[in-house]
JSON list of C-alpha atoms in Angstrom, two decimals:
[
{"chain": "A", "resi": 95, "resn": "UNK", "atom": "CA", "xyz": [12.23, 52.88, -75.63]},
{"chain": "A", "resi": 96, "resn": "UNK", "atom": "CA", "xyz": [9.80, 50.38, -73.70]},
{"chain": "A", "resi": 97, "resn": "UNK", "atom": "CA", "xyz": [8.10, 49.52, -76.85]},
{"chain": "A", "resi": 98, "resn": "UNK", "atom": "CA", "xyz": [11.19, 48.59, -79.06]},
{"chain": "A", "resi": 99, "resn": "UNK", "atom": "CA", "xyz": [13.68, 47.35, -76.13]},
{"chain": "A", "resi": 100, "resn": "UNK", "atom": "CA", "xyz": [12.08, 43.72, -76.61]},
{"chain": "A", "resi": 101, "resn": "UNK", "atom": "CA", "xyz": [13.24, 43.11, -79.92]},
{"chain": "A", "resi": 102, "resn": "UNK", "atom": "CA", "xyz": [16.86, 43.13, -78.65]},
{"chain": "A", "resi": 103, "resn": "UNK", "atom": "CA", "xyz": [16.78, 39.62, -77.54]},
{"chain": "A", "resi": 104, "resn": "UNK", "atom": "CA", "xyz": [19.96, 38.34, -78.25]},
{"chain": "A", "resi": 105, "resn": "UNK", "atom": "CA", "xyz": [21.02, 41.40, -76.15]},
{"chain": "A", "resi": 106, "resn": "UNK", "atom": "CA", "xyz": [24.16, 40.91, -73.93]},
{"chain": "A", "resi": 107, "resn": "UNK", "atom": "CA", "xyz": [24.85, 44.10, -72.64]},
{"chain": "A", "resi": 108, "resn": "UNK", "atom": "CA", "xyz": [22.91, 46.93, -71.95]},
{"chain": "A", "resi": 109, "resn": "UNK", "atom": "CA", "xyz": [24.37, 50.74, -70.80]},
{"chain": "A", "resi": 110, "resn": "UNK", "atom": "CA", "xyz": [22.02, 53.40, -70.36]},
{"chain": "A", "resi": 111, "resn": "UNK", "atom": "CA", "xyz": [23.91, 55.37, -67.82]},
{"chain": "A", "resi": 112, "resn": "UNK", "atom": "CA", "xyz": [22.72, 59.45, -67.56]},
{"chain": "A", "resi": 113, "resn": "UNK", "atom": "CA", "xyz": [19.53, 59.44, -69.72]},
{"chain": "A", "resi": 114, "resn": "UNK", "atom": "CA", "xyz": [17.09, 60.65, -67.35]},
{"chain": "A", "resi": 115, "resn": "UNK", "atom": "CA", "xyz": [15.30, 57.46, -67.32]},
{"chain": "A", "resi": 116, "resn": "UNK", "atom": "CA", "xyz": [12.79, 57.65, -64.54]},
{"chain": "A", "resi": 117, "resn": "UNK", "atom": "CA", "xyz": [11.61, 53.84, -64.64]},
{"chain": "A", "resi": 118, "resn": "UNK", "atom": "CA", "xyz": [12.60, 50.64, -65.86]},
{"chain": "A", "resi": 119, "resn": "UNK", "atom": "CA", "xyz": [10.25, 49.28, -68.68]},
{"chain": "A", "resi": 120, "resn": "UNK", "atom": "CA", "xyz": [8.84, 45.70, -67.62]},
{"chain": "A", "resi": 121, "resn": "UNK", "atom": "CA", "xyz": [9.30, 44.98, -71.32]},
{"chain": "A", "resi": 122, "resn": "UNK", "atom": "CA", "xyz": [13.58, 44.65, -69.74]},
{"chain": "A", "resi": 123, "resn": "UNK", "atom": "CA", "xyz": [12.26, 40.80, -68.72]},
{"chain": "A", "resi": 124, "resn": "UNK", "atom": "CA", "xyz": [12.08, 39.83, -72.80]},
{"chain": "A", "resi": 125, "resn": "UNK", "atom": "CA", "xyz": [15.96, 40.22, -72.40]},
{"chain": "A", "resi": 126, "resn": "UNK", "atom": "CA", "xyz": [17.14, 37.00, -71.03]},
{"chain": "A", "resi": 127, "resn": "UNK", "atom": "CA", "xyz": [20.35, 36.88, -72.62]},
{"chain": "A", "resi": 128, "resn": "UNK", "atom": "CA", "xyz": [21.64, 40.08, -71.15]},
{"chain": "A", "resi": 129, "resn": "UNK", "atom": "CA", "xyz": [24.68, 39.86, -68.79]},
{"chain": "A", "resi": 130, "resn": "UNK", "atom": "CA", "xyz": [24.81, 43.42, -67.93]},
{"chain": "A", "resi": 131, "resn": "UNK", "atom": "CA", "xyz": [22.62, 46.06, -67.14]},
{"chain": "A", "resi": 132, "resn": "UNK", "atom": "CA", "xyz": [23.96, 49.67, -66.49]},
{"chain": "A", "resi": 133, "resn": "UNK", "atom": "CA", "xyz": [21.45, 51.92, -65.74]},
{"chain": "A", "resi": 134, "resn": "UNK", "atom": "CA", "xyz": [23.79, 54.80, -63.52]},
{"chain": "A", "resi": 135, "resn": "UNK", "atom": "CA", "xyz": [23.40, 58.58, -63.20]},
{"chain": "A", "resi": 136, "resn": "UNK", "atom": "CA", "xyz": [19.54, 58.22, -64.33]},
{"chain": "A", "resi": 137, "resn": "UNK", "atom": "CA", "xyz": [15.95, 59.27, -61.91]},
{"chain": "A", "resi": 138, "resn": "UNK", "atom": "CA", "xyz": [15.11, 55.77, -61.08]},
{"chain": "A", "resi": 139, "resn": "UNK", "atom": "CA", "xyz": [12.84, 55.36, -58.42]},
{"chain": "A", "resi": 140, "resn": "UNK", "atom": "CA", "xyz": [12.30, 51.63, -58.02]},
{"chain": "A", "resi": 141, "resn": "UNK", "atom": "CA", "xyz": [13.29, 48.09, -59.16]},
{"chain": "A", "resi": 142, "resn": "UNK", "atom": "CA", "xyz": [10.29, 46.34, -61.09]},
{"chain": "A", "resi": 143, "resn": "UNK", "atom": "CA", "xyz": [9.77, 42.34, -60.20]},
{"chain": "A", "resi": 144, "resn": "UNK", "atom": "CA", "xyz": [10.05, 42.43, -64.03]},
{"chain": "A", "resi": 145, "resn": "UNK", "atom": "CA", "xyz": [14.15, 42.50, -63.42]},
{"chain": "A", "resi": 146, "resn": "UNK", "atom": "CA", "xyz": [14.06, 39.18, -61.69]},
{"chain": "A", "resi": 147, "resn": "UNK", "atom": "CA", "xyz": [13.45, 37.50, -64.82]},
{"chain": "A", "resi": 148, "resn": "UNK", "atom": "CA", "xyz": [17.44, 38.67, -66.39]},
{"chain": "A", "resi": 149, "resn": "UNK", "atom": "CA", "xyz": [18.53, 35.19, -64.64]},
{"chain": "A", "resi": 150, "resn": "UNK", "atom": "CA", "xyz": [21.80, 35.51, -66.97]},
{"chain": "A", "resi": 151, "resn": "UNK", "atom": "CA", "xyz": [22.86, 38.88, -65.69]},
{"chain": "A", "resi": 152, "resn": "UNK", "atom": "CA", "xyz": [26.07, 39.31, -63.86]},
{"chain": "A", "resi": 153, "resn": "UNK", "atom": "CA", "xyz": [26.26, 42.52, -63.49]},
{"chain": "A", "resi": 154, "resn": "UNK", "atom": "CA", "xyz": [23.64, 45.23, -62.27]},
{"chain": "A", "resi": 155, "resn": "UNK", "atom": "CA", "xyz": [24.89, 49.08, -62.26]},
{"chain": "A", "resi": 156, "resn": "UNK", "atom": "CA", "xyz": [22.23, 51.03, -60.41]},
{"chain": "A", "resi": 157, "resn": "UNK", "atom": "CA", "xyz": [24.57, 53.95, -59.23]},
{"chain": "A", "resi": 158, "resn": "UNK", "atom": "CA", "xyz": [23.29, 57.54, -58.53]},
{"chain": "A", "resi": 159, "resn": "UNK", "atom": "CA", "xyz": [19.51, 57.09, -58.98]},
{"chain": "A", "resi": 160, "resn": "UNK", "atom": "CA", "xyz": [16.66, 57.13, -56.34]},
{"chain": "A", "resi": 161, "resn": "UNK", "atom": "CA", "xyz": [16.59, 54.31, -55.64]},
{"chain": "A", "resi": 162, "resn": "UNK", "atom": "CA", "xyz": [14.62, 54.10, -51.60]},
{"chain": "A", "resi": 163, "resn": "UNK", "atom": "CA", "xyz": [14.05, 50.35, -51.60]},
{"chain": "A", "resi": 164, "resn": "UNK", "atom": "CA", "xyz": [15.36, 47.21, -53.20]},
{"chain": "A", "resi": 165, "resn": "UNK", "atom": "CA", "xyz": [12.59, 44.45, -53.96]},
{"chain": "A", "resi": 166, "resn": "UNK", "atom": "CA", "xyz": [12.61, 40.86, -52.35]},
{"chain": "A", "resi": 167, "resn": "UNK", "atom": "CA", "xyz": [12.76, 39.89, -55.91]},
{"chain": "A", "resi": 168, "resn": "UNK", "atom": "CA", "xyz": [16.27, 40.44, -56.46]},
{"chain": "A", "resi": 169, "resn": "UNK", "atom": "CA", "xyz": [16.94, 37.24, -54.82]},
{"chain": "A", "resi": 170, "resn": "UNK", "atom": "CA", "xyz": [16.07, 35.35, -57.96]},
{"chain": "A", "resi": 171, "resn": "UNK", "atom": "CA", "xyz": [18.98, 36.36, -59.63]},
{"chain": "A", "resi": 172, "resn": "UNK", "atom": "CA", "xyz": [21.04, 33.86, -59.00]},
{"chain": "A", "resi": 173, "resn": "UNK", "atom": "CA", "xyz": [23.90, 34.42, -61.83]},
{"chain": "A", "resi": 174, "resn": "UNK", "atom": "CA", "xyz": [24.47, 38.15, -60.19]},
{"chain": "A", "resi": 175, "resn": "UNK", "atom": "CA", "xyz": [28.34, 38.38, -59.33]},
{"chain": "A", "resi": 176, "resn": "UNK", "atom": "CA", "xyz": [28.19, 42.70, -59.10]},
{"chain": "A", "resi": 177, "resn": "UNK", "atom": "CA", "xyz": [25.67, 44.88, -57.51]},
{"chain": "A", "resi": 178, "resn": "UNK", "atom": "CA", "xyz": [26.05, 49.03, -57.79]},
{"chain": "A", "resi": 179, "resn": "UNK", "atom": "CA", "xyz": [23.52, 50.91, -55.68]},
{"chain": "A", "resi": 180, "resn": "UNK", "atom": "CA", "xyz": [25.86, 53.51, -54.24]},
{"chain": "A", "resi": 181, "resn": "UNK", "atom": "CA", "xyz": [24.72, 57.14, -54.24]},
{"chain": "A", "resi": 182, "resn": "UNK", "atom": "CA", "xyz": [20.51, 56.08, -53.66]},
{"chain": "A", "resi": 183, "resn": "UNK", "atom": "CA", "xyz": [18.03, 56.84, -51.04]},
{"chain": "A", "resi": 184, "resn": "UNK", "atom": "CA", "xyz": [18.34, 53.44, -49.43]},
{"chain": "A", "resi": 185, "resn": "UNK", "atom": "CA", "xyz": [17.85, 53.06, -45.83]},
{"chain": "A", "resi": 186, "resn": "UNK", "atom": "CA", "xyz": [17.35, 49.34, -45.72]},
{"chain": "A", "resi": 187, "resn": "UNK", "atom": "CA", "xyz": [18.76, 46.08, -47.57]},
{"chain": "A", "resi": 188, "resn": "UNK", "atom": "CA", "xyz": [16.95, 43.58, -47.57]},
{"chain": "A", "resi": 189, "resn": "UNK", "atom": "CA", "xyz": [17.12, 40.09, -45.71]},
{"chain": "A", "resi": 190, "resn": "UNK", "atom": "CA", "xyz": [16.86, 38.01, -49.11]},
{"chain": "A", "resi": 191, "resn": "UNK", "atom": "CA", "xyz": [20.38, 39.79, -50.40]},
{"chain": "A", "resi": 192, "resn": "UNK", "atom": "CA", "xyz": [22.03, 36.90, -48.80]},
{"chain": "A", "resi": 193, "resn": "UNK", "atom": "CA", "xyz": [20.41, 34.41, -51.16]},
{"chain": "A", "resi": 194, "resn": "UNK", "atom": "CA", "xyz": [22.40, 35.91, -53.69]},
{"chain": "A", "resi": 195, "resn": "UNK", "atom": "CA", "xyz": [25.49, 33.26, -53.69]},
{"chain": "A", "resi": 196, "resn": "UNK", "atom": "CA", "xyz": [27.11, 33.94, -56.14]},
{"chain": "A", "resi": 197, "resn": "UNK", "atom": "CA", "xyz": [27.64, 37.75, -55.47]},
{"chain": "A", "resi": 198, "resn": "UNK", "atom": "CA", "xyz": [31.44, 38.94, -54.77]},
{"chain": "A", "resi": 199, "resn": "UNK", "atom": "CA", "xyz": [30.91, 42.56, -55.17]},
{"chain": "A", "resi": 200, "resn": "UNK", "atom": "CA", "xyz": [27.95, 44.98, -53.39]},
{"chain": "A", "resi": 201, "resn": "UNK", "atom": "CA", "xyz": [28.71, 48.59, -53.03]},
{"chain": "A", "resi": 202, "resn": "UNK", "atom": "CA", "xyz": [26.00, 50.71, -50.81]},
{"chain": "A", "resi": 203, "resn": "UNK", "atom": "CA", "xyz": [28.23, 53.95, -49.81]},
{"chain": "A", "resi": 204, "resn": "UNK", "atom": "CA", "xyz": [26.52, 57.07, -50.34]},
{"chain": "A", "resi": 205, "resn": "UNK", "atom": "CA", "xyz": [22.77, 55.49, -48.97]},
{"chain": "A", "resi": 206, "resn": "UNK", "atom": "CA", "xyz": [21.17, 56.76, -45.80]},
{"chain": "A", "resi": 207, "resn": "UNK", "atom": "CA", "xyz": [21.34, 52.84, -44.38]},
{"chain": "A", "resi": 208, "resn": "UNK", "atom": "CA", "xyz": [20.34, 51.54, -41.38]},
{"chain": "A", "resi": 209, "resn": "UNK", "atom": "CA", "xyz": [19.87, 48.09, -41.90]},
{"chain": "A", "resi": 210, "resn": "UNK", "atom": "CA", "xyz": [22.27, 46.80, -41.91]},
{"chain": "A", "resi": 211, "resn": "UNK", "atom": "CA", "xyz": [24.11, 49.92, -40.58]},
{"chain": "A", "resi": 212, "resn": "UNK", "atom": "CA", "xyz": [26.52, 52.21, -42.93]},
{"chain": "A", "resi": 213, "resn": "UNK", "atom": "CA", "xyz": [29.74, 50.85, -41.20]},
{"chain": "A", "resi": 214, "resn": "UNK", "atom": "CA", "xyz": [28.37, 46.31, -42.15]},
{"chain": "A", "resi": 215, "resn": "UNK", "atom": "CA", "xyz": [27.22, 47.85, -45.23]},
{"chain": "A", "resi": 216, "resn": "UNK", "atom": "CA", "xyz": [30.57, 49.41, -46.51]},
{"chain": "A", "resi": 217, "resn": "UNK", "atom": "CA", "xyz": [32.52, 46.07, -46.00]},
{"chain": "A", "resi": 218, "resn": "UNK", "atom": "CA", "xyz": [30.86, 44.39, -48.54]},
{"chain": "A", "resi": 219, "resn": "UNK", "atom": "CA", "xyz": [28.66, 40.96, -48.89]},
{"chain": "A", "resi": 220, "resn": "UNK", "atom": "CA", "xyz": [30.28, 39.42, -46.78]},
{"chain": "A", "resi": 221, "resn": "UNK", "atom": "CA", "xyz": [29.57, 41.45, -44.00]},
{"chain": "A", "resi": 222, "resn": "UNK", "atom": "CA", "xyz": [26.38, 41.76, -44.67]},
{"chain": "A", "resi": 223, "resn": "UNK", "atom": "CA", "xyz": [25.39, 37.99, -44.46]},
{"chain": "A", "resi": 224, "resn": "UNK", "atom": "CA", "xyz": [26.98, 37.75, -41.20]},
{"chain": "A", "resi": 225, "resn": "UNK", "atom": "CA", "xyz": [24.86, 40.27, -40.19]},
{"chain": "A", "resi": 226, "resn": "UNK", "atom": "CA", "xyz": [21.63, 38.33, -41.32]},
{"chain": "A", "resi": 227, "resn": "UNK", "atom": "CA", "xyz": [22.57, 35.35, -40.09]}
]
């Protein structure tokens, strides 16, 4: 998949969900046009920088993977209105998830969190950046 994913430039949306993918190819970064990226109910262990580079996506599904840390990176993804990482191994957020403006919709339940604690995290973005600030 890594190898071939590139060509799909003019990509828009992408759903992957339950394929036992275990990583995320940094080859994903040739697809700037892509608007959503669904990636749920897969083995995922981390969040390459290589992600960043989507700058048009809206929409990031990272449900039910293992997921145990989310990458500073994130923050340049500006365009990102919804964020999935419910059902991971997170136990932290971090601080730059604020610099995400344009985000209306982050869902953490089902992550051992403690910063910001379960009960911020659960209310949503908004929450969250009052806790930060």
């Amino acid at each position: 998949m890594a190898i071939y994913i590139a060509l799909l430039t003019n990509l828009n949306s992408l759903y992957l969900n339950s394929n036992q993918l275990t990583y995320i190819p940094d080859s994903i970064s040739q697809l700037t046009n892509l608007n959503e990226l669904c990636l749920s109910g897969n083995q995922i262990t981390y969040i390459p920088d290589s992600v960043s580079k989507l700058i048009n996506l809206n929409k990031l599904d990272l449900r039910f993977n293992e997921l145990s840390s989310i990458p500073d990176s994130i923050s340049k993804l500006t365009n990102l209105n919804s964020l999935y990482l419910n059902s991971n191994q997170l136990s932290s957020i971090p601080y730059s998830i604020i610099q995400l403006t344009n985000l209306n919709e982050l869902y953490l339940s089902g992550n051992p969190l403690d910063k910001p604690p379960i009960a911020i995290a659960v209310e949503g973005i908004y929450a969250i950046r009052e806790y930060f600030q």
